[in-house]
């Protein structure tokens, strides 16, 4: 008999703990390595974040036209290609990379903290873009309202309430961003940084030690939540379709025109899944990596920051962000969320191979282009 250890409600609770507590603490803990000098070298993480999203949006839009996807499939494709998994997966991948990468494993602790700090900078731009651009775009998938003029007052009240809800969600979603910004400010003020850091033996060094050790627990927890959510979403969608087919009596089957529509939807979903994986895992790295190498050779990207180079390489090949799926759920678009989960599952499976290739390329190219540790 199958015994369920983690239920859906538990998963939601873990997600809330991760987003509202652990990731913010983790983002703040990077203050130990921030400084004005280092931010001058790492600004490319913010620039790279914006460029990766712009490229993803353009490729997603072009892909939807070439694949002749209807709405909402076309918008799901754009969301999938624009917003990559810039946090959870890189956080998980950086530790084993540091352990096995000869250029940085002489000082693994420093390399780890630098890698995590660069990811946080990348995520600041990503999170703001997701909330201020991605969320309204996701909401545009909602069907047009059919309310009458008699419902105008209720609609106005609902809109006002919705604005207050958005402000409340902004405070929750942006907690990671605010903590990262506080960490940057603390890191750039050397006396304050040393006062809180165990590295400098400051009076409140337990703050830096606790925030780092507690925050790092977010990495395995986010991995568990990511895998469980993808599995649960896809499983629920498959089960829903199976139950709908089994529960429909022969006499109650829809006319052929509806069957054709269902077949058309299945074809759209198949093209969406293939297109999203192809663009996100193959096309984006094929375009981004040469541009990244050009930036190294031209001096735009510092050649003495191997972890910055590695993180940017990873960001070119990560699969789509699970948070984009959560946006659809929060907007009440459960059907579209189920469709997106079916897209994500094969993409994440394929990314096991494609991300490994990207990592090998990053290590190899760093040797060839003299990306050396400071």
Short mmCIF file of C-alpha atoms in Angstrom, two decimals:
data_model
loop_
_atom_site.label_atom_id
_atom_site.label_comp_id
_atom_site.label_asym_id
_atom_site.label_seq_id
_atom_site.Cartn_x
_atom_site.Cartn_y
_atom_site.Cartn_z
CA UNK A 1 0.00 0.00 0.00
CA UNK A 2 1.33 3.41 -0.98
CA UNK A 3 1.95 5.73 1.96
CA UNK A 4 1.93 9.44 1.26
CA UNK A 5 4.58 11.24 3.28
CA UNK A 6 4.12 14.78 1.96
CA UNK A 7 0.57 15.87 1.09
CA UNK A 8 -0.42 18.76 -1.16
CA UNK A 9 -1.13 20.98 1.86
CA UNK A 10 2.33 20.20 3.24
CA UNK A 11 3.86 21.19 -0.08
CA UNK A 12 2.08 24.54 0.01
CA UNK A 13 3.32 25.12 3.56
CA UNK A 14 6.88 24.26 2.57
CA UNK A 15 6.60 26.62 -0.39
CA UNK A 16 5.44 29.44 1.85
CA UNK A 17 8.32 28.80 4.26
CA UNK A 18 10.77 28.75 1.37
CA UNK A 19 9.54 31.95 -0.30
CA UNK A 20 8.79 34.05 2.76
CA UNK A 21 11.58 32.99 5.13
CA UNK A 22 14.41 30.88 3.76
CA UNK A 23 15.11 32.54 0.40
CA UNK A 24 15.01 36.06 1.92
CA UNK A 25 17.46 34.99 4.65
CA UNK A 26 19.64 33.33 2.03
CA UNK A 27 19.61 36.46 -0.13
CA UNK A 28 20.62 38.62 2.84
CA UNK A 29 23.42 36.25 3.88
CA UNK A 30 25.42 37.16 0.77
CA UNK A 31 26.32 40.51 2.38
CA UNK A 32 29.52 38.80 3.52
CA UNK A 33 31.04 39.01 0.03
CA UNK A 34 29.47 42.19 -1.33
CA UNK A 35 31.60 45.30 -1.66
CA UNK A 36 31.64 48.32 -3.91
CA UNK A 37 34.60 46.87 -5.78
CA UNK A 38 32.94 43.49 -6.32
CA UNK A 39 29.64 45.02 -7.43
CA UNK A 40 31.60 46.97 -10.00
CA UNK A 41 32.69 43.62 -11.42
CA UNK A 42 29.36 41.82 -10.96
CA UNK A 43 27.05 44.40 -12.53
CA UNK A 44 27.02 42.16 -15.61
CA UNK A 45 24.83 39.74 -13.64
CA UNK A 46 22.04 42.33 -13.67
CA UNK A 47 22.66 43.21 -17.31
CA UNK A 48 22.79 39.53 -18.24
CA UNK A 49 19.51 38.88 -16.44
CA UNK A 50 17.72 41.53 -18.48
CA UNK A 51 19.29 40.40 -21.76
CA UNK A 52 18.42 36.73 -21.19
CA UNK A 53 14.77 37.61 -20.53
CA UNK A 54 14.55 39.90 -23.56
CA UNK A 55 16.04 37.21 -25.79
CA UNK A 56 13.67 34.61 -24.35
CA UNK A 57 10.64 36.82 -24.94
CA UNK A 58 11.64 37.52 -28.55
CA UNK A 59 12.30 33.84 -29.28
CA UNK A 60 9.05 32.84 -27.60
CA UNK A 61 7.08 35.30 -29.69
CA UNK A 62 8.79 34.19 -32.90
CA UNK A 63 8.24 30.56 -31.95
CA UNK A 64 4.54 31.08 -31.35
CA UNK A 65 4.19 32.60 -34.82
CA UNK A 66 6.17 29.85 -36.53
CA UNK A 67 4.28 27.11 -34.68
CA UNK A 68 0.94 28.88 -35.28
CA UNK A 69 -0.06 28.69 -31.66
CA UNK A 70 -3.36 30.18 -30.57
CA UNK A 71 -3.92 32.02 -27.33
CA UNK A 72 -3.41 30.98 -24.54
CA UNK A 73 -0.82 28.54 -25.91
CA UNK A 74 1.19 31.34 -27.51
CA UNK A 75 1.30 33.28 -24.23
CA UNK A 76 2.27 30.19 -22.27
CA UNK A 77 5.19 29.74 -24.68
CA UNK A 78 6.35 33.33 -24.17
CA UNK A 79 6.14 32.97 -20.38
CA UNK A 80 8.06 29.69 -20.54
CA UNK A 81 10.88 31.05 -22.68
CA UNK A 82 11.18 34.43 -20.94
CA UNK A 83 11.47 33.37 -17.32
CA UNK A 84 14.04 30.67 -16.62
CA UNK A 85 14.74 28.89 -13.35
CA UNK A 86 17.35 31.44 -12.30
CA UNK A 87 17.48 30.52 -8.61
CA UNK A 88 16.57 27.01 -7.48
CA UNK A 89 18.55 25.06 -10.09
CA UNK A 90 21.69 27.24 -10.10
CA UNK A 91 21.73 27.14 -6.29
CA UNK A 92 21.70 23.34 -6.46
CA UNK A 93 24.27 23.08 -9.25
CA UNK A 94 26.89 25.52 -7.94
CA UNK A 95 28.16 23.37 -5.00
CA UNK A 96 29.08 20.28 -7.08
CA UNK A 97 30.54 22.52 -9.79
CA UNK A 98 32.79 24.25 -7.26
CA UNK A 99 33.89 20.92 -5.79
CA UNK A 100 35.01 19.58 -9.17
CA UNK A 101 36.22 22.75 -10.92
CA UNK A 102 39.99 23.08 -10.59
CA UNK A 103 39.99 26.85 -11.07
CA UNK A 104 37.99 27.51 -7.90
CA UNK A 105 38.12 24.43 -5.67
CA UNK A 106 41.28 25.65 -3.93
CA UNK A 107 39.02 28.10 -2.04
CA UNK A 108 35.61 26.40 -2.20
CA UNK A 109 33.91 28.47 0.50
CA UNK A 110 34.75 31.76 -1.22
CA UNK A 111 33.70 30.39 -4.60
CA UNK A 112 30.38 29.14 -3.22
CA UNK A 113 29.50 32.44 -1.59
CA UNK A 114 30.49 34.38 -4.71
CA UNK A 115 28.41 32.08 -6.91
CA UNK A 116 25.37 32.43 -4.66
CA UNK A 117 25.83 36.21 -4.52
CA UNK A 118 25.92 36.49 -8.32
CA UNK A 119 22.75 34.38 -8.53
CA UNK A 120 21.06 36.78 -6.09
CA UNK A 121 21.99 39.78 -8.24
CA UNK A 122 20.65 37.99 -11.31
CA UNK A 123 17.45 37.15 -9.42
CA UNK A 124 16.79 40.75 -8.35
CA UNK A 125 16.20 41.88 -11.94
CA UNK A 126 14.41 38.62 -12.74
CA UNK A 127 11.98 38.87 -9.81
CA UNK A 128 11.05 42.48 -10.50
CA UNK A 129 10.45 41.67 -14.17
CA UNK A 130 8.37 38.62 -13.31
CA UNK A 131 6.09 40.56 -11.01
CA UNK A 132 5.73 43.80 -12.93
CA UNK A 133 5.69 42.32 -16.47
CA UNK A 134 5.11 38.58 -16.19
CA UNK A 135 2.13 38.76 -13.87
CA UNK A 136 0.09 41.23 -15.97
CA UNK A 137 0.94 39.14 -19.04
CA UNK A 138 -0.31 36.00 -17.29
CA UNK A 139 -3.50 37.79 -16.25
CA UNK A 140 -4.14 38.73 -19.89
CA UNK A 141 -4.98 35.05 -20.50
CA UNK A 142 -8.21 35.47 -18.56
CA UNK A 143 -11.32 35.42 -20.77
CA UNK A 144 -13.07 38.71 -21.40
CA UNK A 145 -15.58 39.69 -18.73
CA UNK A 146 -19.27 39.23 -19.55
CA UNK A 147 -20.63 41.39 -16.73
CA UNK A 148 -23.60 43.66 -17.39
CA UNK A 149 -23.83 47.37 -16.68
CA UNK A 150 -25.70 46.54 -13.46
CA UNK A 151 -22.53 44.87 -12.22
CA UNK A 152 -20.37 47.97 -12.73
CA UNK A 153 -20.33 48.97 -9.08
CA UNK A 154 -19.43 45.46 -7.97
CA UNK A 155 -16.73 45.35 -10.62
CA UNK A 156 -15.25 48.62 -9.39
CA UNK A 157 -15.20 47.36 -5.82
CA UNK A 158 -13.61 44.13 -6.98
CA UNK A 159 -10.96 46.05 -8.91
CA UNK A 160 -10.15 48.17 -5.86
CA UNK A 161 -9.91 45.05 -3.71
CA UNK A 162 -7.72 43.44 -6.34
CA UNK A 163 -5.32 46.39 -6.21
CA UNK A 164 -4.99 45.98 -2.46
CA UNK A 165 -4.36 42.25 -2.96
CA UNK A 166 -1.65 43.05 -5.51
CA UNK A 167 0.06 45.34 -3.01
CA UNK A 168 -0.08 42.60 -0.39
CA UNK A 169 1.37 40.06 -2.81
CA UNK A 170 4.06 42.57 -3.81
CA UNK A 171 5.28 42.66 -0.23
CA UNK A 172 5.47 38.86 -0.15
CA UNK A 173 6.98 38.28 -3.57
CA UNK A 174 9.53 41.02 -3.22
CA UNK A 175 10.77 39.96 0.22
CA UNK A 176 13.68 38.18 -1.47
CA UNK A 177 14.50 41.31 -3.45
CA UNK A 178 14.34 43.59 -0.42
CA UNK A 179 16.57 41.28 1.63
CA UNK A 180 19.04 41.04 -1.25
CA UNK A 181 19.12 44.85 -1.50
CA UNK A 182 19.67 45.16 2.26
CA UNK A 183 22.49 42.64 1.96
CA UNK A 184 24.08 44.72 -0.80
CA UNK A 185 23.88 47.90 1.30
CA UNK A 186 25.35 46.15 4.35
CA UNK A 187 28.10 44.61 2.25
CA UNK A 188 29.09 47.93 0.73
CA UNK A 189 29.50 49.52 4.18
CA UNK A 190 32.69 47.78 5.30
CA UNK A 191 32.45 48.53 9.07
CA UNK A 192 28.85 47.29 9.19
CA UNK A 193 29.71 44.21 7.13
CA UNK A 194 32.59 43.31 9.44
CA UNK A 195 30.38 43.94 12.48
CA UNK A 196 27.94 41.23 11.32
CA UNK A 197 30.31 38.81 9.60
CA UNK A 198 31.92 35.78 11.20
CA UNK A 199 34.74 36.16 8.67
CA UNK A 200 35.90 39.34 10.37
CA UNK A 201 35.09 38.06 13.87
CA UNK A 202 32.57 40.86 14.43
CA UNK A 203 30.59 41.23 17.68
CA UNK A 204 27.40 40.10 15.93
CA UNK A 205 29.08 37.48 13.78
CA UNK A 206 26.36 34.99 14.66
CA UNK A 207 24.07 36.98 12.32
CA UNK A 208 26.21 36.21 9.31
CA UNK A 209 26.83 32.62 10.36
CA UNK A 210 23.17 31.87 11.08
CA UNK A 211 21.83 33.54 7.94
CA UNK A 212 24.26 31.63 5.75
CA UNK A 213 23.75 28.20 7.33
CA UNK A 214 19.97 28.58 7.65
CA UNK A 215 19.60 30.03 4.17
CA UNK A 216 21.55 27.21 2.54
CA UNK A 217 18.85 24.78 3.68
CA UNK A 218 16.66 26.45 1.06
CA UNK A 219 18.60 24.68 -1.69
CA UNK A 220 17.53 21.07 -0.95
CA UNK A 221 14.06 22.20 0.10
CA UNK A 222 13.52 24.07 -3.17
CA UNK A 223 14.67 21.00 -5.10
CA UNK A 224 12.11 18.83 -3.32
CA UNK A 225 9.31 21.34 -3.87
CA UNK A 226 10.21 21.79 -7.53
CA UNK A 227 10.20 18.08 -8.30
CA UNK A 228 7.05 17.36 -6.28
CA UNK A 229 5.14 20.27 -7.81
CA UNK A 230 6.02 19.33 -11.37
CA UNK A 231 5.04 15.72 -10.74
CA UNK A 232 1.80 16.62 -8.94
CA UNK A 233 0.74 19.14 -11.59
CA UNK A 234 1.34 16.84 -14.53
CA UNK A 235 -0.20 13.85 -12.71
CA UNK A 236 -3.34 15.82 -11.87
CA UNK A 237 -3.72 16.97 -15.47
CA UNK A 238 -3.31 13.45 -16.84
CA UNK A 239 -5.78 12.10 -14.28
CA UNK A 240 -8.32 14.80 -15.09
CA UNK A 241 -8.22 13.97 -18.78
CA UNK A 242 -8.44 10.24 -18.08
CA UNK A 243 -11.43 10.68 -15.75
CA UNK A 244 -13.20 12.90 -18.28
CA UNK A 245 -12.86 10.25 -20.98
CA UNK A 246 -13.94 7.40 -18.71
CA UNK A 247 -16.91 9.25 -17.22
CA UNK A 248 -18.40 10.21 -20.59
CA UNK A 249 -21.05 7.66 -21.67
CA UNK A 250 -21.14 6.62 -25.28
CA UNK A 251 -24.51 8.31 -25.84
CA UNK A 252 -23.30 11.57 -24.33
CA UNK A 253 -20.20 11.92 -26.44
CA UNK A 254 -19.96 15.33 -28.14
CA UNK A 255 -20.47 15.71 -31.86
CA UNK A 256 -17.46 15.28 -34.15
CA UNK A 257 -16.80 19.02 -34.33
CA UNK A 258 -15.92 19.03 -30.61
CA UNK A 259 -13.71 16.00 -31.03
CA UNK A 260 -11.90 17.90 -33.77
CA UNK A 261 -11.48 20.82 -31.38
CA UNK A 262 -10.04 18.50 -28.75
CA UNK A 263 -7.68 17.09 -31.34
CA UNK A 264 -6.67 20.61 -32.32
CA UNK A 265 -5.97 21.47 -28.67
CA UNK A 266 -3.88 18.33 -28.29
CA UNK A 267 -1.87 19.32 -31.37
CA UNK A 268 -1.39 22.84 -30.01
CA UNK A 269 -0.22 21.46 -26.66
CA UNK A 270 2.22 19.09 -28.35
CA UNK A 271 3.71 21.89 -30.45
CA UNK A 272 3.88 24.08 -27.35
CA UNK A 273 5.77 21.43 -25.36
CA UNK A 274 8.24 20.71 -28.16
CA UNK A 275 8.68 24.39 -29.01
CA UNK A 276 9.28 25.48 -25.41
CA UNK A 277 11.89 22.78 -24.81
CA UNK A 278 13.62 23.42 -28.13
CA UNK A 279 13.82 27.19 -27.62
CA UNK A 280 14.73 27.16 -23.93
CA UNK A 281 17.22 24.29 -23.91
CA UNK A 282 18.81 24.51 -27.37
CA UNK A 283 18.20 27.79 -29.19
CA UNK A 284 18.86 30.12 -26.25
CA UNK A 285 22.22 28.55 -25.32
CA UNK A 286 23.21 28.46 -29.00
CA UNK A 287 22.68 32.22 -29.23
CA UNK A 288 23.69 33.30 -25.72
CA UNK A 289 26.96 31.40 -25.28
CA UNK A 290 28.73 32.95 -28.32
CA UNK A 291 27.60 36.39 -27.13
CA UNK A 292 28.93 35.62 -23.65
CA UNK A 293 32.29 34.54 -25.05
CA UNK A 294 32.42 37.68 -27.16
CA UNK A 295 31.87 39.72 -23.99
CA UNK A 296 34.80 37.93 -22.33
CA UNK A 297 37.15 38.46 -25.26
CA UNK A 298 36.20 42.13 -25.62
CA UNK A 299 36.71 42.80 -21.92
CA UNK A 300 33.08 43.64 -21.16
CA UNK A 301 32.90 40.62 -18.86
CA UNK A 302 35.78 40.55 -16.30
CA UNK A 303 38.14 37.67 -16.98
CA UNK A 304 39.11 37.33 -13.31
CA UNK A 305 35.61 36.33 -12.13
CA UNK A 306 35.13 32.62 -12.91
CA UNK A 307 31.98 32.26 -10.81
CA UNK A 308 30.33 35.15 -12.64
CA UNK A 309 31.17 33.44 -15.92
CA UNK A 310 29.83 30.09 -14.71
CA UNK A 311 26.57 31.51 -13.36
CA UNK A 312 25.88 33.40 -16.59
CA UNK A 313 26.60 30.23 -18.58
CA UNK A 314 24.13 28.32 -16.43
CA UNK A 315 21.46 30.98 -16.88
CA UNK A 316 21.59 30.54 -20.65
CA UNK A 317 20.54 26.89 -20.40
CA UNK A 318 18.21 26.54 -17.41
CA UNK A 319 14.65 25.30 -18.05
CA UNK A 320 11.59 27.46 -17.41
CA UNK A 321 10.76 28.85 -13.98
CA UNK A 322 8.21 27.10 -11.84
CA UNK A 323 7.20 30.50 -10.47
CA UNK A 324 5.59 31.31 -13.82
CA UNK A 325 3.32 28.32 -13.28
CA UNK A 326 2.49 29.63 -9.80
CA UNK A 327 1.45 32.95 -11.38
CA UNK A 328 -1.21 31.16 -13.41
CA UNK A 329 -2.49 29.31 -10.36
CA UNK A 330 -2.65 32.54 -8.36
CA UNK A 331 -4.61 34.16 -11.18
CA UNK A 332 -7.17 31.34 -11.14
CA UNK A 333 -6.06 30.02 -14.53
CA UNK A 334 -5.93 26.40 -13.42
CA UNK A 335 -6.49 24.98 -16.90
CA UNK A 336 -3.55 26.94 -18.31
CA UNK A 337 -1.45 25.98 -15.26
CA UNK A 338 -2.17 22.32 -15.95
CA UNK A 339 -1.14 22.77 -19.57
CA UNK A 340 2.06 24.49 -18.51
CA UNK A 341 2.90 21.67 -16.09
CA UNK A 342 2.66 19.22 -19.00
CA UNK A 343 5.14 21.42 -20.87
CA UNK A 344 7.54 21.67 -17.95
CA UNK A 345 7.81 17.98 -17.09
CA UNK A 346 9.54 16.82 -20.31
CA UNK A 347 11.59 20.03 -20.37
CA UNK A 348 13.04 19.38 -16.92
CA UNK A 349 13.80 15.78 -17.84
CA UNK A 350 15.63 16.88 -20.99
CA UNK A 351 17.48 19.61 -19.09
CA UNK A 352 19.39 16.94 -17.17
CA UNK A 353 21.34 16.31 -20.37
CA UNK A 354 21.43 19.82 -21.83
CA UNK A 355 22.54 21.49 -18.59
CA UNK A 356 25.33 18.95 -18.19
CA UNK A 357 26.53 19.89 -21.67
CA UNK A 358 26.39 23.60 -20.81
CA UNK A 359 28.44 23.02 -17.64
CA UNK A 360 31.08 21.03 -19.52
CA UNK A 361 31.24 23.79 -22.14
CA UNK A 362 31.62 26.44 -19.43
CA UNK A 363 34.55 24.62 -17.80
CA UNK A 364 36.22 23.94 -21.17
CA UNK A 365 35.74 27.44 -22.53
CA UNK A 366 36.95 29.03 -19.30
CA UNK A 367 40.29 27.32 -19.89
CA UNK A 368 40.42 28.31 -23.54
CA UNK A 369 39.56 31.95 -22.95
CA UNK A 370 41.71 32.33 -19.83
CA UNK A 371 38.87 32.97 -17.40
CA UNK A 372 41.12 32.76 -14.35
CA UNK A 373 40.50 33.19 -10.67
CA UNK A 374 41.56 36.46 -9.12
#
